[in-house]
Tab-separated table of C-alpha atoms and ligand atoms in Angstrom:
chain	number	residue	atom	x	y	z
A	1368	MET	CA	-37.551	-51.874	-7.336
A	1369	GLN	CA	-34.729	-53.664	-8.593
A	1370	THR	CA	-34.987	-56.117	-11.514
A	1371	HIS	CA	-33.888	-59.087	-9.992
A	1372	ASP	CA	-35.850	-58.055	-6.968
A	1373	LEU	CA	-38.759	-58.003	-9.154
A	1374	GLU	CA	-37.500	-61.529	-10.988
A	1375	LYS	CA	-37.674	-63.299	-6.790
A	1376	ASN	CA	-41.273	-61.833	-6.446
A	1377	PHE	CA	-42.197	-62.650	-9.459
A	1378	GLN	CA	-40.643	-66.452	-8.707
A	1379	GLN	CA	-42.031	-66.569	-5.146
A	1380	LYS	CA	-45.099	-66.608	-6.710
A	1381	ILE	CA	-45.336	-68.682	-9.444
A	1382	ASP	CA	-44.259	-71.441	-6.577
A	1383	ALA	CA	-46.717	-70.063	-3.899
A	1384	GLU	CA	-49.169	-71.137	-6.431
A	1385	VAL	CA	-49.822	-67.803	-7.543
A	1386	LYS	CA	-51.640	-66.925	-10.548
A	1387	ILE	CA	-49.868	-64.179	-13.216
A	1388	GLU	CA	-52.422	-62.174	-13.977
A	1389	PRO	CA	-51.857	-59.157	-17.248
A	1390	LYS	CA	-51.287	-56.223	-14.999
A	1391	ASP	CA	-49.074	-58.017	-12.746
A	1392	TRP	CA	-45.031	-57.522	-13.316
A	1393	MET	CA	-43.307	-60.395	-15.755
A	1394	PRO	CA	-40.365	-61.432	-16.592
A	1395	ASP	CA	-40.249	-60.281	-20.594
A	1396	ALA	CA	-38.690	-63.392	-21.448
A	1397	TYR	CA	-42.259	-65.382	-20.071
A	1398	ARG	CA	-44.296	-62.927	-21.507
A	1399	LYS	CA	-42.636	-63.936	-24.545
A	1400	ASN	CA	-42.341	-66.970	-24.284
A	1401	LEU	CA	-46.416	-66.687	-23.613
A	1402	ILE	CA	-46.954	-65.314	-26.942
A	1403	ARG	CA	-45.565	-67.854	-28.386
A	1404	GLN	CA	-47.109	-70.667	-27.725
A	1405	ILE	CA	-50.815	-69.354	-26.421
A	1406	SER	CA	-50.325	-68.137	-30.013
A	1407	GLN	CA	-49.461	-71.032	-31.922
A	1408	HIS	CA	-51.843	-73.049	-29.882
A	1409	ALA	CA	-54.715	-70.504	-31.219
A	1410	HIS	CA	-53.500	-70.934	-34.993
A	1411	SER	CA	-53.211	-74.665	-34.633
A	1412	GLU	CA	-57.065	-74.403	-33.038
A	1413	VAL	CA	-57.347	-71.782	-36.626
A	1414	VAL	CA	-55.747	-74.383	-38.766
A	1415	GLY	CA	-57.489	-77.344	-37.645
A	1416	MET	CA	-60.157	-76.602	-39.110
A	1417	LEU	CA	-59.344	-76.933	-42.022
A	1418	PRO	CA	-58.755	-80.909	-42.501
A	1419	GLU	CA	-62.176	-81.424	-40.740
A	1420	GLY	CA	-64.520	-78.982	-42.271
A	1421	ASN	CA	-63.122	-80.528	-45.876
A	1422	TRP	CA	-65.853	-83.191	-44.997
A	1423	ILE	CA	-68.719	-81.567	-43.382
A	1424	THR	CA	-70.414	-81.656	-47.108
A	1425	ARG	CA	-69.849	-85.107	-47.580
A	1426	ALA	CA	-70.886	-86.503	-43.926
A	1427	PRO	CA	-72.349	-89.761	-44.188
A	1428	SER	CA	-75.635	-88.449	-42.327
A	1429	LEU	CA	-77.580	-86.028	-41.095
A	1430	ARG	CA	-76.320	-86.419	-37.427
A	1431	ARG	CA	-72.679	-86.900	-38.724
A	1432	LYS	CA	-72.975	-84.360	-40.390
A	1433	LEU	CA	-74.431	-81.220	-37.505
A	1434	ILE	CA	-71.752	-83.255	-34.638
A	1435	LEU	CA	-68.924	-82.551	-37.032
A	1436	MET	CA	-70.266	-78.927	-37.691
A	1437	ALA	CA	-70.959	-78.662	-33.860
A	1438	LYS	CA	-67.329	-79.220	-33.437
A	1439	VAL	CA	-65.026	-77.510	-36.065
A	1440	GLN	CA	-67.371	-74.584	-34.336
A	1441	ASP	CA	-66.125	-74.924	-31.110
A	1442	GLU	CA	-62.587	-75.318	-32.917
A	1443	ALA	CA	-63.603	-71.609	-34.214
A	1444	GLY	CA	-63.949	-70.962	-30.568
A	1445	HIS	CA	-61.203	-72.141	-28.350
A	1446	GLY	CA	-59.134	-69.712	-31.127
A	1447	LEU	CA	-60.714	-66.684	-30.217
A	1448	TYR	CA	-59.963	-68.046	-26.053
A	1449	LEU	CA	-56.658	-68.358	-26.813
A	1450	TYR	CA	-56.126	-65.406	-29.554
A	1451	SER	CA	-57.706	-62.965	-27.185
A	1452	ALA	CA	-55.657	-64.687	-24.236
A	1453	ALA	CA	-52.705	-63.831	-26.046
A	1454	GLU	CA	-53.864	-60.437	-26.233
A	1455	THR	CA	-53.529	-59.897	-22.865
A	1456	LEU	CA	-49.815	-60.133	-22.929
A	1457	GLY	CA	-49.311	-57.553	-25.335
A	1458	ALA	CA	-50.084	-58.894	-28.444
A	1459	GLY	CA	-52.041	-57.510	-31.284
A	1460	ARG	CA	-53.871	-60.054	-33.089
A	1461	ASP	CA	-52.789	-58.971	-36.443
A	1462	ASP	CA	-49.625	-59.381	-36.333
A	1463	LEU	CA	-49.808	-63.227	-34.632
A	1464	VAL	CA	-52.268	-63.965	-38.153
A	1465	MET	CA	-49.047	-62.041	-40.349
A	1466	ASP	CA	-46.936	-64.097	-38.143
A	1467	LEU	CA	-48.597	-67.211	-39.315
A	1468	LEU	CA	-49.095	-66.274	-42.766
A	1469	ASN	CA	-45.987	-64.951	-43.381
A	1470	GLY	CA	-44.755	-68.574	-41.930
A	1471	LYS	CA	-42.839	-67.485	-38.605
A	1472	ALA	CA	-45.377	-68.192	-36.083
A	1473	LYS	CA	-46.370	-72.622	-36.599
A	1474	TYR	CA	-49.588	-74.450	-36.254
A	1475	SER	CA	-49.739	-78.009	-34.380
A	1476	SER	CA	-47.721	-80.220	-36.811
A	1477	ILE	CA	-50.752	-83.091	-36.900
A	1478	PHE	CA	-53.053	-80.228	-39.147
A	1479	ASN	CA	-50.749	-81.173	-42.267
A	1480	TYR	CA	-51.697	-84.356	-42.775
A	1481	PRO	CA	-54.659	-85.087	-45.664
A	1482	THR	CA	-57.978	-86.169	-44.515
A	1483	LEU	CA	-58.123	-88.689	-46.849
A	1484	THR	CA	-61.390	-90.800	-45.639
A	1485	TRP	CA	-64.018	-90.312	-42.563
A	1486	ALA	CA	-62.521	-92.450	-40.788
A	1487	ASP	CA	-59.810	-89.518	-40.414
A	1488	ILE	CA	-62.701	-87.480	-39.016
A	1489	GLY	CA	-63.230	-90.477	-36.176
A	1490	ALA	CA	-59.142	-91.167	-35.896
A	1491	ILE	CA	-58.965	-86.675	-35.088
A	1492	GLY	CA	-61.472	-86.416	-32.809
A	1493	TRP	CA	-60.395	-90.129	-31.534
A	1494	LEU	CA	-56.537	-89.247	-31.514
A	1495	VAL	CA	-55.722	-85.456	-31.656
A	1496	ASP	CA	-58.163	-84.443	-29.493
A	1497	GLY	CA	-57.601	-87.244	-27.556
A	1498	ALA	CA	-53.952	-85.892	-27.553
A	1499	ALA	CA	-55.136	-82.486	-27.086
A	1500	ILE	CA	-57.150	-83.407	-24.106
A	1501	MET	CA	-53.812	-84.869	-22.405
A	1502	ASN	CA	-51.774	-81.621	-23.220
A	1503	GLN	CA	-54.855	-78.660	-21.913
A	1504	VAL	CA	-55.803	-80.905	-18.725
A	1505	MET	CA	-52.321	-80.266	-17.969
A	1506	LEU	CA	-52.719	-76.367	-19.185
A	1507	THR	CA	-55.949	-75.918	-16.878
A	1508	ARG	CA	-53.101	-75.497	-14.237
A	1509	THR	CA	-50.599	-72.774	-15.734
A	1510	SER	CA	-49.603	-70.389	-14.073
A	1511	TYR	CA	-51.220	-67.323	-16.598
A	1512	GLY	CA	-53.859	-67.067	-15.269
A	1513	PRO	CA	-56.110	-66.036	-18.933
A	1514	TYR	CA	-54.577	-68.798	-20.343
A	1515	ALA	CA	-55.082	-71.405	-17.513
A	1516	ARG	CA	-58.549	-70.041	-17.290
A	1517	ALA	CA	-59.328	-69.826	-21.042
A	1518	MET	CA	-58.291	-73.706	-21.176
A	1519	VAL	CA	-61.576	-74.755	-18.542
A	1520	ARG	CA	-63.222	-73.974	-20.828
A	1521	ILE	CA	-61.747	-75.486	-24.318
A	1522	CYS	CA	-60.960	-79.087	-22.068
A	1523	LYS	CA	-64.907	-79.016	-21.482
A	1524	GLU	CA	-65.675	-79.324	-25.194
A	1525	GLU	CA	-62.899	-81.515	-26.198
A	1526	SER	CA	-64.078	-84.092	-24.390
A	1527	PHE	CA	-67.130	-84.462	-26.343
A	1528	HIS	CA	-64.688	-83.535	-29.654
A	1529	GLN	CA	-62.802	-86.534	-28.739
A	1530	ARG	CA	-65.692	-88.818	-27.887
A	1531	GLN	CA	-67.403	-88.666	-30.936
A	1532	GLY	CA	-64.626	-89.098	-33.009
A	1533	TYR	CA	-64.033	-92.695	-30.790
A	1534	GLU	CA	-67.664	-93.436	-31.765
A	1535	ILE	CA	-67.471	-92.857	-35.233
A	1536	MET	CA	-64.292	-95.383	-34.887
A	1537	LEU	CA	-66.897	-98.236	-32.781
A	1538	THR	CA	-68.923	-97.410	-35.258
A	1539	LEU	CA	-66.770	-98.352	-38.349
A	1540	ALA	CA	-65.236	-100.947	-36.076
A	1541	LYS	CA	-68.081	-102.877	-36.305
A	1542	GLY	CA	-69.469	-102.677	-39.279
A	1543	SER	CA	-68.486	-103.938	-42.702
A	1544	PRO	CA	-65.092	-105.400	-43.230
A	1545	GLU	CA	-64.698	-102.708	-45.315
A	1546	GLN	CA	-65.812	-100.179	-42.887
A	1547	LYS	CA	-63.722	-101.306	-40.382
A	1548	ALA	CA	-59.719	-101.533	-42.872
A	1549	MET	CA	-61.041	-97.564	-43.594
A	1550	ALA	CA	-61.249	-97.791	-39.593
A	1551	GLN	CA	-57.473	-99.715	-39.563
A	1552	ASP	CA	-56.533	-97.540	-41.816
A	1553	ALA	CA	-56.947	-93.864	-40.740
A	1554	LEU	CA	-55.433	-95.043	-37.443
A	1555	ASP	CA	-52.215	-96.511	-39.573
A	1556	ARG	CA	-51.916	-92.944	-40.457
A	1557	TRP	CA	-53.227	-91.028	-37.709
A	1558	TRP	CA	-51.182	-92.433	-34.743
A	1559	TRP	CA	-47.703	-91.327	-34.861
A	1560	PRO	CA	-48.558	-87.892	-35.925
A	1561	SER	CA	-50.083	-88.158	-32.769
A	1562	LEU	CA	-47.917	-88.824	-30.917
A	1563	MET	CA	-46.260	-86.025	-33.303
A	1564	MET	CA	-48.117	-83.587	-31.590
A	1565	PHE	CA	-46.271	-83.628	-27.662
A	1566	GLY	CA	-43.556	-81.792	-29.116
A	1567	PRO	CA	-39.906	-83.705	-29.341
A	1568	HIS	CA	-37.906	-85.206	-26.472
A	1569	ASP	CA	-37.739	-83.116	-23.826
A	1570	SER	CA	-34.059	-83.802	-24.397
A	1571	GLU	CA	-34.290	-81.449	-27.258
A	1572	SER	CA	-36.858	-79.297	-25.816
A	1573	THR	CA	-36.199	-75.221	-26.699
A	1574	HIS	CA	-38.068	-74.394	-23.998
A	1575	SER	CA	-39.534	-76.643	-21.909
A	1576	GLU	CA	-37.064	-76.816	-18.639
A	1577	GLN	CA	-38.296	-73.092	-18.026
A	1578	SER	CA	-41.735	-73.751	-19.018
A	1579	MET	CA	-41.588	-76.240	-15.809
A	1580	LYS	CA	-40.070	-73.635	-13.887
A	1581	TRP	CA	-42.314	-71.139	-14.212
A	1582	LYS	CA	-44.551	-73.734	-14.581
A	1583	ILE	CA	-46.482	-72.916	-17.616
A	1584	LYS	CA	-45.694	-75.985	-18.296
A	1585	ARG	CA	-46.692	-78.664	-15.415
A	1586	LYS	CA	-45.779	-81.757	-17.367
A	1587	SER	CA	-43.325	-83.208	-20.007
A	1588	ASN	CA	-44.001	-83.699	-23.484
A	1589	ASP	CA	-42.529	-87.138	-22.861
A	1590	GLU	CA	-44.378	-87.626	-19.467
A	1591	LEU	CA	-48.494	-86.279	-21.978
A	1592	ARG	CA	-46.857	-88.404	-24.515
A	1593	GLN	CA	-46.366	-91.828	-22.360
A	1594	ALA	CA	-49.977	-90.566	-20.659
A	1595	PHE	CA	-51.845	-90.710	-24.031
A	1596	VAL	CA	-50.095	-93.527	-25.598
A	1597	ASP	CA	-51.109	-95.518	-22.248
A	1598	ALA	CA	-54.692	-94.879	-22.075
A	1599	THR	CA	-54.876	-94.645	-26.129
A	1600	VAL	CA	-54.009	-98.619	-26.466
A	1601	PRO	CA	-56.711	-100.182	-24.702
A	1602	GLN	CA	-59.583	-97.932	-26.271
A	1603	ALA	CA	-58.035	-99.141	-29.379
A	1604	GLU	CA	-57.888	-102.695	-28.878
A	1605	LEU	CA	-61.425	-102.772	-27.342
A	1606	ILE	CA	-63.026	-102.104	-30.306
A	1607	GLY	CA	-60.302	-104.392	-32.465
A	1608	LEU	CA	-57.888	-102.690	-34.054
A	1609	LYS	CA	-54.541	-102.753	-33.455
A	1610	VAL	CA	-52.158	-99.941	-32.679
A	1611	PRO	CA	-49.440	-99.668	-35.782
A	1612	ASP	CA	-46.393	-99.854	-33.581
A	1613	PRO	CA	-44.881	-103.448	-33.386
A	1614	ASP	CA	-42.488	-102.038	-30.288
A	1615	LEU	CA	-45.812	-101.718	-28.287
A	1616	LYS	CA	-46.160	-103.916	-25.216
A	1617	TRP	CA	-46.923	-103.486	-21.484
A	1618	ASN	CA	-44.208	-103.845	-18.663
A	1619	GLU	CA	-45.524	-104.627	-16.122
A	1620	LYS	CA	-42.024	-103.214	-14.008
A	1621	ARG	CA	-42.757	-99.952	-15.440
A	1622	GLY	CA	-46.580	-99.911	-15.139
A	1623	HIS	CA	-46.840	-98.222	-19.170
A	1624	TYR	CA	-45.874	-99.491	-22.703
A	1625	ASP	CA	-43.151	-98.943	-23.825
A	1626	PHE	CA	-43.188	-98.093	-27.781
A	1627	GLY	CA	-40.910	-97.490	-31.068
A	1628	GLU	CA	-39.422	-94.575	-31.605
A	1629	ILE	CA	-41.474	-91.314	-33.617
A	1630	ASN	CA	-39.634	-90.944	-37.044
A	1631	TRP	CA	-38.193	-87.444	-36.613
A	1632	ASN	CA	-37.352	-86.723	-39.583
A	1633	GLU	CA	-40.326	-86.438	-40.099
A	1634	PHE	CA	-41.562	-84.258	-37.409
A	1635	TRP	CA	-38.978	-81.331	-37.820
A	1636	ASN	CA	-39.323	-82.020	-41.836
A	1637	VAL	CA	-42.846	-80.891	-40.637
A	1638	VAL	CA	-42.810	-78.537	-37.998
A	1639	LYS	CA	-40.114	-76.852	-40.683
A	1640	GLY	CA	-42.854	-76.127	-43.433
A	1641	ARG	CA	-42.660	-78.509	-45.497
A	1642	GLY	CA	-45.090	-81.301	-44.036
A	1643	PRO	CA	-47.372	-82.551	-46.550
A	1644	CYS	CA	-50.030	-80.192	-47.006
A	1645	ASN	CA	-48.773	-76.943	-44.863
A	1646	LYS	CA	-48.978	-74.483	-48.778
A	1647	GLN	CA	-52.730	-75.787	-48.862
A	1648	ARG	CA	-53.245	-75.431	-45.238
A	1649	LEU	CA	-51.923	-70.985	-45.419
A	1650	ASP	CA	-52.924	-70.534	-48.943
A	1651	ALA	CA	-56.481	-71.467	-46.664
A	1652	ARG	CA	-55.610	-68.986	-43.952
A	1653	ARG	CA	-54.182	-66.425	-46.233
A	1654	ASN	CA	-58.115	-66.747	-48.616
A	1655	ALA	CA	-59.550	-66.297	-45.494
A	1656	TRP	CA	-57.782	-63.356	-44.427
A	1657	GLU	CA	-57.832	-61.418	-47.543
A	1658	ASN	CA	-61.599	-61.585	-48.070
A	1659	GLY	CA	-62.379	-60.827	-44.107
A	1660	ALA	CA	-60.839	-58.363	-44.767
A	1661	TRP	CA	-63.732	-56.278	-45.322
A	1662	VAL	CA	-65.417	-57.898	-42.573
A	1663	ARG	CA	-63.009	-56.229	-39.683
A	1664	GLU	CA	-62.870	-52.781	-41.449
A	1665	ALA	CA	-66.717	-52.581	-40.623
A	1666	ALA	CA	-66.736	-54.078	-37.338
A	1667	MET	CA	-64.164	-51.257	-36.795
A	1668	ALA	CA	-66.126	-48.772	-38.352
A	1669	TYR	CA	-69.097	-49.290	-36.818
A	1670	ALA	CA	-66.951	-49.685	-33.350
A	1671	GLU	CA	-65.311	-45.964	-34.011
A	1672	LYS	CA	-68.825	-44.905	-34.373
A	1673	LYS	CA	-70.246	-46.074	-31.510
A	1674	ALA	CA	-67.306	-44.441	-29.251
A	1675	ALA	CA	-68.155	-41.277	-31.131
A	1676	ARG	CA	-71.644	-41.490	-30.339
A	1677	ARG	CA	-70.556	-42.220	-26.882
A	1678	MET	CA	-68.184	-39.635	-27.082
A	1679	LYS	CA	-70.984	-37.005	-27.852
A	1680	GLN	CA	-73.345	-37.728	-25.363
A	1681	ALA	CA	-70.718	-37.762	-22.060
A	1682	GLY	CA	-70.382	-34.039	-23.816
A	1683	GLU	CA	-74.098	-33.202	-24.759
A	1684	GLU	CA	-74.655	-35.039	-20.877
A	1685	ALA	CA	-71.457	-32.933	-19.048
A	1686	ALA	CA	-73.413	-29.316	-20.496
B	809	LIG	N1	-45.498	-78.636	-33.925
B	809	LIG	C1	-45.967	-78.017	-33.984
B	809	LIG	N2	-44.552	-77.454	-33.615
B	809	LIG	C2	-43.878	-78.428	-32.460
B	809	LIG	C3	-44.678	-79.105	-31.613
B	809	LIG	C4	-45.546	-79.653	-33.188
B	809	LIG	N3	-46.403	-80.076	-32.438
B	809	LIG	N4	-43.897	-79.775	-31.327
B	809	LIG	C5	-43.285	-78.654	-30.547
B	809	LIG	N5	-43.272	-77.893	-31.328
B	809	LIG	C6	-41.900	-76.606	-32.195
B	809	LIG	C7	-42.439	-75.518	-30.649
B	809	LIG	O1	-42.776	-74.793	-30.667
B	809	LIG	C8	-40.382	-74.780	-30.791
B	809	LIG	O2	-40.426	-74.129	-31.636
B	809	LIG	P1	-40.670	-72.818	-31.117
B	809	LIG	O3	-39.741	-72.161	-30.358
B	809	LIG	O4	-40.848	-71.878	-32.910
B	809	LIG	O5	-42.001	-72.382	-30.841
B	809	LIG	C9	-39.880	-76.020	-30.706
B	809	LIG	O6	-41.050	-77.268	-31.592
B	809	LIG	C10	-39.231	-76.749	-30.069
B	809	LIG	O7	-40.098	-77.362	-28.961
B	809	LIG	P2	-40.061	-76.978	-27.286
B	809	LIG	O8	-41.584	-79.011	-26.899
B	809	LIG	O9	-39.127	-76.506	-26.466
B	809	LIG	O10	-41.563	-76.077	-27.032
B	809	LIG	P3	-42.998	-76.440	-26.419
B	809	LIG	O11	-42.438	-76.308	-25.078
B	809	LIG	O12	-43.899	-74.772	-26.778
B	809	LIG	O13	-43.198	-77.471	-26.235
B	809	LIG	C11	-45.925	-77.897	-27.185
B	809	LIG	C12	-44.578	-77.867	-27.260
B	809	LIG	C13	-46.323	-79.040	-26.471
B	809	LIG	C14	-46.940	-77.460	-28.515
B	809	LIG	C15	-46.509	-76.673	-26.557
B	809	LIG	O14	-46.301	-75.688	-26.742
B	809	LIG	C16	-47.684	-76.840	-25.983
B	809	LIG	O15	-48.253	-77.425	-25.163
B	809	LIG	N6	-48.461	-75.795	-27.136
B	809	LIG	C17	-49.914	-75.980	-26.983
B	809	LIG	C18	-51.177	-76.978	-26.816
B	809	LIG	C19	-51.134	-76.994	-28.638
B	809	LIG	O16	-50.398	-75.557	-28.964
B	809	LIG	N7	-51.052	-78.037	-29.026
B	809	LIG	C20	-50.848	-78.302	-30.262
B	809	LIG	C21	-52.912	-78.920	-30.768
B	809	LIG	S1	-54.202	-77.583	-30.968
B	809	LIG	C22	-55.264	-79.183	-31.250
B	809	LIG	O17	-55.392	-79.373	-31.463
B	809	LIG	C23	-56.954	-78.883	-31.397
B	809	LIG	C24	-57.762	-79.798	-30.909
B	809	LIG	O18	-59.219	-79.095	-30.331
B	809	LIG	C25	-57.583	-80.884	-32.333
């Protein structure tokens, strides 16, 4: 069949809401776009463990420590699902990790910011996982089967992440004046970077138009950002915190909040690798990669030995 016909059939499947599976024919550009997005999503999950992991030994109670440990472990699992989903497209895990370590591949801008106080752990759960849920619930309907299915499991865990973060902020906001001030300071520092997680304006987005046509994306960057603001502002008000945006105002006519402009210089600076913690994050990932080499070698040696044993057994049975 001619490529033109293959592409036509492919788009008809997308339009008919038929999931694309690993063995199906797909345009190279579809495959490439998915490897790009899924691998960067996976990198974000694994790098995202670093700012939170930084507070496991300093959690204010055993209960908070247990919850934070569970969350950080969940993020590792999310990274695993997503690297596995990318591998179904023919990408090699080691290559994907090398792209991150060599600065070729991105991870979410949000993980470039430092976690300065315990309230940051609350703000990350509440805002960062809250923003991730907005985006990831949409991705449970993405056209590529393995990615959509990975999202279903991930979203279930994200809602626990968001709730525990909001509970931390609620506890602090209802606590002493110093605790409330710590929560407000965290909201002040994490609000705008959380809005940046949704990416550039639709008009500046490189991939959105094609990603929407292929139903990789179901909602645009700006749509998801607006949904996040509309959902989160009332949560801040409920616990007596103030969103750091003088232009934030409910617009009855639109049925949405109007809000100020993101600092796009800061966004692109961070995205291009000049974020406040980028060197620290990539150094940590490089160390983990080097220190974990023996684990990969042992796992490969075990798998090869097991395969050889199976081959020998099969030979003996056939004889
Ligand atoms: N951080 C870093 N890079 C970003 C970015 C951000 N917040 N937003 C956009 N970019 C990059 C894009 O990757 C693209 O660069 P590339 O071509 O080199 O990949 C460029 O900026 C242009 O942006 P586009 O809007 O054209 O890119 P996309 O169509 O890919 O949209 C996205 C960006 C909405 C982040 C999309 O990639 C997406 O939905 N990704 C999956 C979700 C994801 O990665 N979330 C990250 C957070 S994961 C997380 O929070 C874990 C939670 O458990 C805490």
